[in-house]
Amino acid sequence: MKSVPLIGFDVGFGQTKGVSDAGHELCIPSWTARVNDNAMALDRVKLIVDEKVQWLVGDDAHRLARARLPEVDSSWYRQPEFRVLTRYILDQMGTRAARIVTGLPVRYHAEHKEQLQKTLQSWSSCGINLEVLRIIPQPVGSYFYLAMDDAGNAQEGFENTRVGIVDIGGGTVDAIELNHAKVSWTVHASEPRGVSRAYEYLHSYIRGKGIAARIADMPAVMAAGQVRDGKQVLSLERPIAESKRLVVQAVADIVIDLWTNATSLDALIVTGGGAALCRDELMKEFAKARIMIPDAPHLANARGYLRAARHYAGQRSVPRSGSA
């Protein structure tokens, strides 16, 4: 009999990630689009069928249907797109059943945790069978990844410590404190517009130069460092630097509000897609603190959810990896 896999699920406003104990690590843009046009060229495209509706997911949705990322909404998990993204990850992993740990933004966790669990379990009626082991605040996933072992004990160097975590996602910036490996519920913050504030700034700059552009293309434009307008190439070095500064400043403001100074913490973990985008700038901003940025920070929460799942399911795991 095939065993039910353990999976760490991170369905975000910018990206959807899944990490399983079978070694799968998946990350896709959280784009979805219904297939309403039978004339669309769908050869070699993976379609997701959910409740008898065909969906495009990820890059296919953006390329063929110009889909948009979801709006930041505390109850997004009730929308069919959330289930479609989850179904896509499960399909890619070759399963319809899993034992999972997932998370919610800090500001939504207390109010929506029970409803999210009920929603996930209700999907059994449409062929998705999930045993929800835990729903934790999203930044805590990265703490599990870097600081905890599968028995729920602190790794060496994290015993009896006060750790701040800032998770820079696509739609939110979340922060929380863990003291002696316990969540400090009185010390947390959530701000709207995570990495999106950098993309919005860059998009506005390009449009201001009279160049047609879509905000969904900004990740690729930022990676290229330039944009083409006919035969001309416009360098974006300065506006990219300014857009990153907006993200770093948002993190710095949260750190000041919660902890006055990052040096008051035993460690500051900065994680999420924004940590990958602004790694150098963040390391410089918090050079006097013990700052830790995971390898592949966009996957750190999902990897931590898997570690948490192993702990709660009583299973052993492979060693962690991370960089400071």
PDB file of C-alpha atoms in Angstrom:
ATOM      1  CA  MET A   1       0.000   0.000   0.000  1.00  0.00           C
ATOM      2  CA  LYS A   2       1.368   3.391  -0.986  1.00  0.00           C
ATOM      3  CA  SER A   3       2.179   5.583   2.020  1.00  0.00           C
ATOM      4  CA  VAL A   4       0.621   9.031   2.361  1.00  0.00           C
ATOM      5  CA  PRO A   5       3.355  11.649   1.865  1.00  0.00           C
ATOM      6  CA  LEU A   6       4.211  14.476   4.199  1.00  0.00           C
ATOM      7  CA  ILE A   7       4.132  17.849   2.437  1.00  0.00           C
ATOM      8  CA  GLY A   8       4.907  21.390   3.465  1.00  0.00           C
ATOM      9  CA  PHE A   9       2.475  23.657   1.575  1.00  0.00           C
ATOM     10  CA  ASP A  10       2.995  27.384   1.125  1.00  0.00           C
ATOM     11  CA  VAL A  11       0.249  28.827  -1.063  1.00  0.00           C
ATOM     12  CA  GLY A  12       1.255  32.470  -1.274  1.00  0.00           C
ATOM     13  CA  PHE A  13      -0.086  35.540  -3.032  1.00  0.00           C
ATOM     14  CA  GLY A  14       3.019  35.620  -5.241  1.00  0.00           C
ATOM     15  CA  GLN A  15       4.197  32.024  -5.449  1.00  0.00           C
ATOM     16  CA  THR A  16       2.954  28.573  -4.492  1.00  0.00           C
ATOM     17  CA  LYS A  17       5.463  26.136  -3.038  1.00  0.00           C
ATOM     18  CA  GLY A  18       5.351  22.482  -2.067  1.00  0.00           C
ATOM     19  CA  VAL A  19       8.080  20.367  -0.468  1.00  0.00           C
ATOM     20  CA  SER A  20       7.565  16.650   0.217  1.00  0.00           C
ATOM     21  CA  ASP A  21       9.350  13.931   2.151  1.00  0.00           C
ATOM     22  CA  ALA A  22       9.780  12.130  -1.182  1.00  0.00           C
ATOM     23  CA  GLY A  23      12.220  14.823  -2.294  1.00  0.00           C
ATOM     24  CA  HIS A  24       9.903  17.009  -4.388  1.00  0.00           C
ATOM     25  CA  GLU A  25      10.445  20.766  -4.284  1.00  0.00           C
ATOM     26  CA  LEU A  26       8.080  22.782  -6.458  1.00  0.00           C
ATOM     27  CA  CYS A  27       7.630  26.518  -6.848  1.00  0.00           C
ATOM     28  CA  ILE A  28       5.289  28.177  -9.344  1.00  0.00           C
ATOM     29  CA  PRO A  29       3.813  31.667  -9.737  1.00  0.00           C
ATOM     30  CA  SER A  30       0.334  31.785  -8.179  1.00  0.00           C
ATOM     31  CA  TRP A  31      -1.251  32.579 -11.545  1.00  0.00           C
ATOM     32  CA  THR A  32      -4.463  30.798 -12.480  1.00  0.00           C
ATOM     33  CA  ALA A  33      -6.930  31.200 -15.346  1.00  0.00           C
ATOM     34  CA  ARG A  34     -10.077  29.386 -16.365  1.00  0.00           C
ATOM     35  CA  VAL A  35     -10.077  27.908 -19.856  1.00  0.00           C
ATOM     36  CA  ASN A  36     -13.044  29.606 -21.492  1.00  0.00           C
ATOM     37  CA  ASP A  37     -11.876  29.517 -25.111  1.00  0.00           C
ATOM     38  CA  ASN A  38     -11.816  26.112 -26.785  1.00  0.00           C
ATOM     39  CA  ALA A  39      -9.751  27.615 -29.598  1.00  0.00           C
ATOM     40  CA  MET A  40      -6.784  28.248 -27.295  1.00  0.00           C
ATOM     41  CA  ALA A  41      -3.582  26.451 -28.278  1.00  0.00           C
ATOM     42  CA  LEU A  42      -3.292  24.014 -25.374  1.00  0.00           C
ATOM     43  CA  ASP A  43      -0.901  21.433 -26.808  1.00  0.00           C
ATOM     44  CA  ARG A  44       1.790  20.453 -24.309  1.00  0.00           C
ATOM     45  CA  VAL A  45       0.049  22.436 -21.588  1.00  0.00           C
ATOM     46  CA  LYS A  46      -0.874  20.858 -18.277  1.00  0.00           C
ATOM     47  CA  LEU A  47      -4.507  21.525 -17.479  1.00  0.00           C
ATOM     48  CA  ILE A  48      -5.968  21.154 -14.023  1.00  0.00           C
ATOM     49  CA  VAL A  49      -9.570  19.978 -13.851  1.00  0.00           C
ATOM     50  CA  ASP A  50     -11.320  21.120 -10.707  1.00  0.00           C
ATOM     51  CA  GLU A  51     -15.057  20.737 -10.197  1.00  0.00           C
ATOM     52  CA  LYS A  52     -15.424  20.018 -13.960  1.00  0.00           C
ATOM     53  CA  VAL A  53     -13.698  23.311 -14.843  1.00  0.00           C
ATOM     54  CA  GLN A  54     -10.392  23.394 -16.751  1.00  0.00           C
ATOM     55  CA  TRP A  55      -7.680  25.683 -15.419  1.00  0.00           C
ATOM     56  CA  LEU A  56      -4.315  26.929 -16.547  1.00  0.00           C
ATOM     57  CA  VAL A  57      -1.776  27.328 -13.765  1.00  0.00           C
ATOM     58  CA  GLY A  58       1.523  29.154 -13.280  1.00  0.00           C
ATOM     59  CA  ASP A  59       3.470  30.352 -16.309  1.00  0.00           C
ATOM     60  CA  ASP A  60       0.950  28.751 -18.689  1.00  0.00           C
ATOM     61  CA  ALA A  61      -1.840  30.858 -17.191  1.00  0.00           C
ATOM     62  CA  HIS A  62       0.185  34.030 -17.599  1.00  0.00           C
ATOM     63  CA  ARG A  63       1.459  33.224 -21.088  1.00  0.00           C
ATOM     64  CA  LEU A  64      -1.819  32.031 -22.609  1.00  0.00           C
ATOM     65  CA  ALA A  65      -4.436  33.955 -20.660  1.00  0.00           C
ATOM     66  CA  ARG A  66      -2.558  36.923 -19.160  1.00  0.00           C
ATOM     67  CA  ALA A  67      -3.654  35.851 -15.700  1.00  0.00           C
ATOM     68  CA  ARG A  68      -3.050  38.040 -12.685  1.00  0.00           C
ATOM     69  CA  LEU A  69      -1.715  37.161  -9.279  1.00  0.00           C
ATOM     70  CA  PRO A  70      -4.378  36.933  -6.559  1.00  0.00           C
ATOM     71  CA  GLU A  71      -5.303  40.007  -4.569  1.00  0.00           C
ATOM     72  CA  VAL A  72      -4.229  40.037  -0.920  1.00  0.00           C
ATOM     73  CA  ASP A  73      -7.324  38.752   0.890  1.00  0.00           C
ATOM     74  CA  SER A  74      -7.560  37.186   4.342  1.00  0.00           C
ATOM     75  CA  SER A  75     -10.067  34.584   3.105  1.00  0.00           C
ATOM     76  CA  TRP A  76      -8.402  33.768  -0.211  1.00  0.00           C
ATOM     77  CA  TYR A  77      -8.285  30.097   0.813  1.00  0.00           C
ATOM     78  CA  ARG A  78     -12.044  29.978   0.216  1.00  0.00           C
ATOM     79  CA  GLN A  79     -11.606  30.795  -3.467  1.00  0.00           C
ATOM     80  CA  PRO A  80     -11.407  28.008  -6.073  1.00  0.00           C
ATOM     81  CA  GLU A  81      -8.024  29.318  -7.249  1.00  0.00           C
ATOM     82  CA  PHE A  82      -6.475  28.345  -3.922  1.00  0.00           C
ATOM     83  CA  ARG A  83      -7.694  24.767  -4.340  1.00  0.00           C
ATOM     84  CA  VAL A  84      -6.559  24.698  -7.971  1.00  0.00           C
ATOM     85  CA  LEU A  85      -3.007  25.667  -6.988  1.00  0.00           C
ATOM     86  CA  THR A  86      -2.980  23.010  -4.274  1.00  0.00           C
ATOM     87  CA  ARG A  87      -4.316  20.405  -6.701  1.00  0.00           C
ATOM     88  CA  TYR A  88      -1.587  21.324  -9.199  1.00  0.00           C
ATOM     89  CA  ILE A  89       1.170  20.737  -6.626  1.00  0.00           C
ATOM     90  CA  LEU A  90      -0.374  17.425  -5.581  1.00  0.00           C
ATOM     91  CA  ASP A  91      -0.729  16.324  -9.215  1.00  0.00           C
ATOM     92  CA  GLN A  92       2.918  17.138  -9.885  1.00  0.00           C
ATOM     93  CA  MET A  93       3.856  15.024  -6.879  1.00  0.00           C
ATOM     94  CA  GLY A  94       1.672  12.151  -8.092  1.00  0.00           C
ATOM     95  CA  THR A  95      -0.754  12.053  -5.185  1.00  0.00           C
ATOM     96  CA  ARG A  96      -4.256  13.105  -4.174  1.00  0.00           C
ATOM     97  CA  ALA A  97      -3.676  12.587  -0.455  1.00  0.00           C
ATOM     98  CA  ALA A  98      -1.163  14.059   1.968  1.00  0.00           C
ATOM     99  CA  ARG A  99      -0.437  14.899   5.569  1.00  0.00           C
ATOM    100  CA  ILE A 100       0.440  18.566   5.573  1.00  0.00           C
ATOM    101  CA  VAL A 101       1.629  21.551   7.528  1.00  0.00           C
ATOM    102  CA  THR A 102       0.869  24.956   6.072  1.00  0.00           C
ATOM    103  CA  GLY A 103       0.733  28.549   7.266  1.00  0.00           C
ATOM    104  CA  LEU A 104      -1.150  31.820   7.302  1.00  0.00           C
ATOM    105  CA  PRO A 105       0.117  35.414   7.468  1.00  0.00           C
ATOM    106  CA  VAL A 106       0.585  36.465  11.087  1.00  0.00           C
ATOM    107  CA  ARG A 107      -2.258  38.983  11.000  1.00  0.00           C
ATOM    108  CA  TYR A 108      -4.743  36.354   9.778  1.00  0.00           C
ATOM    109  CA  HIS A 109      -3.555  33.338  11.766  1.00  0.00           C
ATOM    110  CA  ALA A 110      -5.677  33.510  14.913  1.00  0.00           C
ATOM    111  CA  GLU A 111      -8.886  34.481  13.133  1.00  0.00           C
ATOM    112  CA  HIS A 112      -8.663  32.148  10.140  1.00  0.00           C
ATOM    113  CA  LYS A 113      -6.736  29.065  11.306  1.00  0.00           C
ATOM    114  CA  GLU A 114      -9.785  26.957  12.169  1.00  0.00           C
ATOM    115  CA  GLN A 115     -11.684  27.959   9.042  1.00  0.00           C
ATOM    116  CA  LEU A 116      -8.705  27.159   6.814  1.00  0.00           C
ATOM    117  CA  GLN A 117      -8.448  23.712   8.378  1.00  0.00           C
ATOM    118  CA  LYS A 118     -12.154  23.077   7.791  1.00  0.00           C
ATOM    119  CA  THR A 119     -11.832  24.279   4.193  1.00  0.00           C
ATOM    120  CA  LEU A 120      -8.868  22.017   3.453  1.00  0.00           C
ATOM    121  CA  GLN A 121     -10.600  18.995   4.967  1.00  0.00           C
ATOM    122  CA  SER A 122     -13.813  19.721   3.044  1.00  0.00           C
ATOM    123  CA  TRP A 123     -11.945  19.134  -0.213  1.00  0.00           C
ATOM    124  CA  SER A 124     -12.290  15.377   0.303  1.00  0.00           C
ATOM    125  CA  SER A 125     -15.617  15.743  -1.492  1.00  0.00           C
ATOM    126  CA  CYS A 126     -13.724  16.724  -4.671  1.00  0.00           C
ATOM    127  CA  GLY A 127     -10.982  14.119  -4.431  1.00  0.00           C
ATOM    128  CA  ILE A 128      -8.325  15.926  -2.362  1.00  0.00           C
ATOM    129  CA  ASN A 129      -7.675  14.161   0.936  1.00  0.00           C
ATOM    130  CA  LEU A 130      -5.586  16.222   3.336  1.00  0.00           C
ATOM    131  CA  GLU A 131      -4.747  15.499   6.942  1.00  0.00           C
ATOM    132  CA  VAL A 132      -3.854  18.882   8.392  1.00  0.00           C
ATOM    133  CA  LEU A 133      -1.200  18.350  11.062  1.00  0.00           C
ATOM    134  CA  ARG A 134      -0.744  22.046  11.895  1.00  0.00           C
ATOM    135  CA  ILE A 135      -1.386  25.554  10.575  1.00  0.00           C
ATOM    136  CA  ILE A 136       1.309  27.890  11.848  1.00  0.00           C
ATOM    137  CA  PRO A 137       2.194  31.561  11.318  1.00  0.00           C
ATOM    138  CA  GLN A 138       4.070  31.685   8.010  1.00  0.00           C
ATOM    139  CA  PRO A 139       7.408  33.069   9.281  1.00  0.00           C
ATOM    140  CA  VAL A 140       7.632  30.242  11.825  1.00  0.00           C
ATOM    141  CA  GLY A 141       8.217  27.893   8.898  1.00  0.00           C
ATOM    142  CA  SER A 142      11.628  29.446   8.347  1.00  0.00           C
ATOM    143  CA  TYR A 143      12.385  29.101  12.062  1.00  0.00           C
ATOM    144  CA  PHE A 144      11.642  25.373  11.872  1.00  0.00           C
ATOM    145  CA  TYR A 145      13.910  25.141   8.837  1.00  0.00           C
ATOM    146  CA  LEU A 146      16.911  26.909  10.330  1.00  0.00           C
ATOM    147  CA  ALA A 147      16.587  26.525  14.083  1.00  0.00           C
ATOM    148  CA  MET A 148      14.711  23.327  14.968  1.00  0.00           C
ATOM    149  CA  ASP A 149      15.206  19.594  14.598  1.00  0.00           C
ATOM    150  CA  ASP A 150      12.462  17.074  13.918  1.00  0.00           C
ATOM    151  CA  ALA A 151      12.049  16.318  17.606  1.00  0.00           C
ATOM    152  CA  GLY A 152      11.039  19.941  18.170  1.00  0.00           C
ATOM    153  CA  ASN A 153      14.303  20.876  19.876  1.00  0.00           C
ATOM    154  CA  ALA A 154      16.440  23.920  19.121  1.00  0.00           C
ATOM    155  CA  GLN A 155      19.482  23.336  16.936  1.00  0.00           C
ATOM    156  CA  GLU A 156      22.912  24.159  18.322  1.00  0.00           C
ATOM    157  CA  GLY A 157      23.273  27.924  18.617  1.00  0.00           C
ATOM    158  CA  PHE A 158      19.527  28.506  19.024  1.00  0.00           C
ATOM    159  CA  GLU A 159      19.090  27.265  22.579  1.00  0.00           C
ATOM    160  CA  ASN A 160      17.534  29.850  24.901  1.00  0.00           C
ATOM    161  CA  THR A 161      17.585  32.548  22.250  1.00  0.00           C
ATOM    162  CA  ARG A 162      15.399  35.471  21.245  1.00  0.00           C
ATOM    163  CA  VAL A 163      14.916  35.380  17.487  1.00  0.00           C
ATOM    164  CA  GLY A 164      13.094  37.803  15.224  1.00  0.00           C
ATOM    165  CA  ILE A 165      11.826  36.605  11.846  1.00  0.00           C
ATOM    166  CA  VAL A 166      10.791  38.822   8.953  1.00  0.00           C
ATOM    167  CA  ASP A 167       9.151  37.079   6.002  1.00  0.00           C
ATOM    168  CA  ILE A 168       9.082  39.194   2.825  1.00  0.00           C
ATOM    169  CA  GLY A 169       6.419  37.625   0.640  1.00  0.00           C
ATOM    170  CA  GLY A 170       4.834  38.776  -2.563  1.00  0.00           C
ATOM    171  CA  GLY A 171       1.813  40.444  -0.966  1.00  0.00           C
ATOM    172  CA  THR A 172       2.794  40.908   2.684  1.00  0.00           C
ATOM    173  CA  VAL A 173       5.726  41.472   5.025  1.00  0.00           C
ATOM    174  CA  ASP A 174       5.245  39.371   8.171  1.00  0.00           C
ATOM    175  CA  ALA A 175       7.293  39.499  11.350  1.00  0.00           C
ATOM    176  CA  ILE A 176       7.194  37.583  14.609  1.00  0.00           C
ATOM    177  CA  GLU A 177       9.416  36.837  17.596  1.00  0.00           C
ATOM    178  CA  LEU A 178      10.304  33.459  19.084  1.00  0.00           C
ATOM    179  CA  ASN A 179      11.717  33.390  22.584  1.00  0.00           C
ATOM    180  CA  HIS A 180      13.210  30.110  23.780  1.00  0.00           C
ATOM    181  CA  ALA A 181      11.608  28.483  20.698  1.00  0.00           C
ATOM    182  CA  LYS A 182       8.137  29.711  21.706  1.00  0.00           C
ATOM    183  CA  VAL A 183       6.085  32.209  19.695  1.00  0.00           C
ATOM    184  CA  SER A 184       5.763  35.585  21.428  1.00  0.00           C
ATOM    185  CA  TRP A 185       2.224  36.493  20.434  1.00  0.00           C
ATOM    186  CA  THR A 186       2.613  40.027  21.763  1.00  0.00           C
ATOM    187  CA  VAL A 187       5.490  40.776  19.374  1.00  0.00           C
ATOM    188  CA  HIS A 188       4.427  40.538  15.748  1.00  0.00           C
ATOM    189  CA  ALA A 189       3.503  42.660  12.733  1.00  0.00           C
ATOM    190  CA  SER A 190       2.071  42.323   9.243  1.00  0.00           C
ATOM    191  CA  GLU A 191       2.304  44.904   6.497  1.00  0.00           C
ATOM    192  CA  PRO A 192       0.630  44.797   3.075  1.00  0.00           C
ATOM    193  CA  ARG A 193       2.679  44.918  -0.109  1.00  0.00           C
ATOM    194  CA  GLY A 194       5.830  42.849   0.174  1.00  0.00           C
ATOM    195  CA  VAL A 195       7.931  42.391  -2.946  1.00  0.00           C
ATOM    196  CA  SER A 196       5.006  43.895  -4.841  1.00  0.00           C
ATOM    197  CA  ARG A 197       6.068  47.377  -3.711  1.00  0.00           C
ATOM    198  CA  ALA A 198       9.339  46.957  -5.658  1.00  0.00           C
ATOM    199  CA  TYR A 199       7.535  45.713  -8.764  1.00  0.00           C
ATOM    200  CA  GLU A 200       4.981  48.514  -8.587  1.00  0.00           C
ATOM    201  CA  TYR A 201       7.726  51.134  -8.368  1.00  0.00           C
ATOM    202  CA  LEU A 202       9.647  49.675 -11.297  1.00  0.00           C
ATOM    203  CA  HIS A 203       6.495  49.305 -13.371  1.00  0.00           C
ATOM    204  CA  SER A 204       5.568  52.942 -12.741  1.00  0.00           C
ATOM    205  CA  TYR A 205       9.072  54.068 -13.712  1.00  0.00           C
ATOM    206  CA  ILE A 206       8.999  52.178 -17.002  1.00  0.00           C
ATOM    207  CA  ARG A 207       5.516  53.400 -17.873  1.00  0.00           C
ATOM    208  CA  GLY A 208       6.659  56.916 -17.054  1.00  0.00           C
ATOM    209  CA  LYS A 209       9.256  56.555 -19.825  1.00  0.00           C
ATOM    210  CA  GLY A 210       6.460  55.854 -22.292  1.00  0.00           C
ATOM    211  CA  ILE A 211       7.243  52.127 -22.547  1.00  0.00           C
ATOM    212  CA  ALA A 212       4.376  49.646 -22.490  1.00  0.00           C
ATOM    213  CA  ALA A 213       4.815  47.105 -19.712  1.00  0.00           C
ATOM    214  CA  ARG A 214       2.800  44.764 -17.502  1.00  0.00           C
ATOM    215  CA  ILE A 215       3.465  44.524 -13.809  1.00  0.00           C
ATOM    216  CA  ALA A 216       3.452  40.721 -14.100  1.00  0.00           C
ATOM    217  CA  ASP A 217       6.589  41.024 -16.246  1.00  0.00           C
ATOM    218  CA  MET A 218       8.542  42.943 -13.597  1.00  0.00           C
ATOM    219  CA  PRO A 219      10.336  39.928 -12.054  1.00  0.00           C
ATOM    220  CA  ALA A 220      11.864  39.095 -15.450  1.00  0.00           C
ATOM    221  CA  VAL A 221      12.607  42.755 -16.188  1.00  0.00           C
ATOM    222  CA  MET A 222      14.308  43.169 -12.819  1.00  0.00           C
ATOM    223  CA  ALA A 223      16.416  40.053 -13.431  1.00  0.00           C
ATOM    224  CA  ALA A 224      17.460  41.381 -16.849  1.00  0.00           C
ATOM    225  CA  GLY A 225      18.307  44.819 -15.455  1.00  0.00           C
ATOM    226  CA  GLN A 226      17.012  46.528 -18.566  1.00  0.00           C
ATOM    227  CA  VAL A 227      14.024  46.870 -20.832  1.00  0.00           C
ATOM    228  CA  ARG A 228      13.847  47.184 -24.610  1.00  0.00           C
ATOM    229  CA  ASP A 229      11.818  49.825 -26.397  1.00  0.00           C
ATOM    230  CA  GLY A 230      12.035  49.091 -30.103  1.00  0.00           C
ATOM    231  CA  LYS A 231      15.728  49.329 -30.970  1.00  0.00           C
ATOM    232  CA  GLN A 232      16.616  51.148 -27.767  1.00  0.00           C
ATOM    233  CA  VAL A 233      17.595  49.497 -24.489  1.00  0.00           C
ATOM    234  CA  LEU A 234      16.840  51.349 -21.279  1.00  0.00           C
ATOM    235  CA  SER A 235      19.131  50.539 -18.336  1.00  0.00           C
ATOM    236  CA  LEU A 236      17.223  50.088 -15.083  1.00  0.00           C
ATOM    237  CA  GLU A 237      20.136  49.982 -12.654  1.00  0.00           C
ATOM    238  CA  ARG A 238      19.067  53.061 -10.682  1.00  0.00           C
ATOM    239  CA  PRO A 239      15.302  52.397 -10.471  1.00  0.00           C
ATOM    240  CA  ILE A 240      15.948  48.765  -9.545  1.00  0.00           C
ATOM    241  CA  ALA A 241      18.183  49.904  -6.706  1.00  0.00           C
ATOM    242  CA  GLU A 242      15.500  52.332  -5.580  1.00  0.00           C
ATOM    243  CA  SER A 243      12.781  49.679  -5.773  1.00  0.00           C
ATOM    244  CA  LYS A 244      14.829  47.311  -3.624  1.00  0.00           C
ATOM    245  CA  ARG A 245      15.407  50.102  -1.155  1.00  0.00           C
ATOM    246  CA  LEU A 246      11.646  50.373  -0.655  1.00  0.00           C
ATOM    247  CA  VAL A 247      11.528  46.715   0.401  1.00  0.00           C
ATOM    248  CA  VAL A 248      14.546  47.009   2.709  1.00  0.00           C
ATOM    249  CA  GLN A 249      13.118  50.159   4.295  1.00  0.00           C
ATOM    250  CA  ALA A 250       9.842  48.348   5.014  1.00  0.00           C
ATOM    251  CA  VAL A 251      11.813  45.631   6.811  1.00  0.00           C
ATOM    252  CA  ALA A 252      13.910  48.192   8.704  1.00  0.00           C
ATOM    253  CA  ASP A 253      10.752  50.013   9.845  1.00  0.00           C
ATOM    254  CA  ILE A 254       9.239  46.783  11.188  1.00  0.00           C
ATOM    255  CA  VAL A 255      12.460  45.891  12.998  1.00  0.00           C
ATOM    256  CA  ILE A 256      12.517  49.336  14.662  1.00  0.00           C
ATOM    257  CA  ASP A 257       8.845  49.111  15.640  1.00  0.00           C
ATOM    258  CA  LEU A 258       9.180  45.642  17.182  1.00  0.00           C
ATOM    259  CA  TRP A 259      12.722  45.496  18.510  1.00  0.00           C
ATOM    260  CA  THR A 260      14.157  49.055  18.348  1.00  0.00           C
ATOM    261  CA  ASN A 261      17.392  47.617  16.960  1.00  0.00           C
ATOM    262  CA  ALA A 262      18.206  44.276  15.351  1.00  0.00           C
ATOM    263  CA  THR A 263      21.234  43.952  17.623  1.00  0.00           C
ATOM    264  CA  SER A 264      18.864  43.467  20.572  1.00  0.00           C
ATOM    265  CA  LEU A 265      18.040  40.033  19.114  1.00  0.00           C
ATOM    266  CA  ASP A 266      20.196  36.933  19.304  1.00  0.00           C
ATOM    267  CA  ALA A 267      19.391  36.421  15.616  1.00  0.00           C
ATOM    268  CA  LEU A 268      17.338  38.089  12.889  1.00  0.00           C
ATOM    269  CA  ILE A 269      16.072  35.692  10.227  1.00  0.00           C
ATOM    270  CA  VAL A 270      14.970  37.386   7.003  1.00  0.00           C
ATOM    271  CA  THR A 271      13.224  35.045   4.613  1.00  0.00           C
ATOM    272  CA  GLY A 272      10.795  34.832   1.689  1.00  0.00           C
ATOM    273  CA  GLY A 273      11.138  35.845  -1.935  1.00  0.00           C
ATOM    274  CA  GLY A 274      12.042  39.398  -0.978  1.00  0.00           C
ATOM    275  CA  ALA A 275      15.060  38.136   0.949  1.00  0.00           C
ATOM    276  CA  ALA A 276      16.338  36.516  -2.232  1.00  0.00           C
ATOM    277  CA  LEU A 277      15.703  39.682  -4.237  1.00  0.00           C
ATOM    278  CA  CYS A 278      17.387  42.005  -1.711  1.00  0.00           C
ATOM    279  CA  ARG A 279      19.942  39.721  -0.061  1.00  0.00           C
ATOM    280  CA  ASP A 280      22.940  42.028  -0.483  1.00  0.00           C
ATOM    281  CA  GLU A 281      21.001  45.124   0.554  1.00  0.00           C
ATOM    282  CA  LEU A 282      19.609  43.374   3.650  1.00  0.00           C
ATOM    283  CA  MET A 283      23.013  42.088   4.708  1.00  0.00           C
ATOM    284  CA  LYS A 284      24.340  45.644   4.470  1.00  0.00           C
ATOM    285  CA  GLU A 285      21.368  47.183   6.305  1.00  0.00           C
ATOM    286  CA  PHE A 286      21.720  44.804   9.246  1.00  0.00           C
ATOM    287  CA  ALA A 287      25.481  44.318   9.151  1.00  0.00           C
ATOM    288  CA  LYS A 288      25.834  44.881  12.901  1.00  0.00           C
ATOM    289  CA  ALA A 289      23.265  42.210  13.770  1.00  0.00           C
ATOM    290  CA  ARG A 290      23.378  38.437  13.511  1.00  0.00           C
ATOM    291  CA  ILE A 291      21.319  38.274  10.343  1.00  0.00           C
ATOM    292  CA  MET A 292      20.490  34.934   8.739  1.00  0.00           C
ATOM    293  CA  ILE A 293      19.070  34.502   5.244  1.00  0.00           C
ATOM    294  CA  PRO A 294      18.273  30.902   4.282  1.00  0.00           C
ATOM    295  CA  ASP A 295      19.532  29.384   1.083  1.00  0.00           C
ATOM    296  CA  ALA A 296      16.632  29.568  -1.394  1.00  0.00           C
ATOM    297  CA  PRO A 297      14.687  31.819   1.009  1.00  0.00           C
ATOM    298  CA  HIS A 298      11.543  31.616  -1.135  1.00  0.00           C
ATOM    299  CA  LEU A 299      11.367  27.901  -0.212  1.00  0.00           C
ATOM    300  CA  ALA A 300      12.362  28.237   3.444  1.00  0.00           C
ATOM    301  CA  ASN A 301       8.836  28.358   4.864  1.00  0.00           C
ATOM    302  CA  ALA A 302       7.724  25.315   2.883  1.00  0.00           C
ATOM    303  CA  ARG A 303      10.872  23.423   3.874  1.00  0.00           C
ATOM    304  CA  GLY A 304      10.199  24.367   7.474  1.00  0.00           C
ATOM    305  CA  TYR A 305       6.591  23.229   7.187  1.00  0.00           C
ATOM    306  CA  LEU A 306       7.891  19.837   6.048  1.00  0.00           C
ATOM    307  CA  ARG A 307      10.256  19.719   9.023  1.00  0.00           C
ATOM    308  CA  ALA A 308       7.315  20.589  11.283  1.00  0.00           C
ATOM    309  CA  ALA A 309       5.225  17.872   9.598  1.00  0.00           C
ATOM    310  CA  ARG A 310       7.951  15.322  10.327  1.00  0.00           C
ATOM    311  CA  HIS A 311       7.992  16.454  13.933  1.00  0.00           C
ATOM    312  CA  TYR A 312       4.238  16.335  14.388  1.00  0.00           C
ATOM    313  CA  ALA A 313       3.987  13.024  12.551  1.00  0.00           C
ATOM    314  CA  GLY A 314       6.829  11.608  14.647  1.00  0.00           C
ATOM    315  CA  GLN A 315       9.126  10.938  11.687  1.00  0.00           C
ATOM    316  CA  ARG A 316      12.847  11.353  11.174  1.00  0.00           C
ATOM    317  CA  SER A 317      14.349  13.660   8.542  1.00  0.00           C
ATOM    318  CA  VAL A 318      17.391  14.674   6.578  1.00  0.00           C
ATOM    319  CA  PRO A 319      19.674  17.409   8.000  1.00  0.00           C
ATOM    320  CA  ARG A 320      18.819  21.049   7.340  1.00  0.00           C
ATOM    321  CA  SER A 321      20.843  23.394   5.199  1.00  0.00           C
ATOM    322  CA  GLY A 322      21.074  27.155   5.499  1.00  0.00           C
ATOM    323  CA  SER A 323      23.395  30.121   5.233  1.00  0.00           C
ATOM    324  CA  ALA A 324      24.036  33.072   7.454  1.00  0.00           C
TER     325      ALA A 324
END
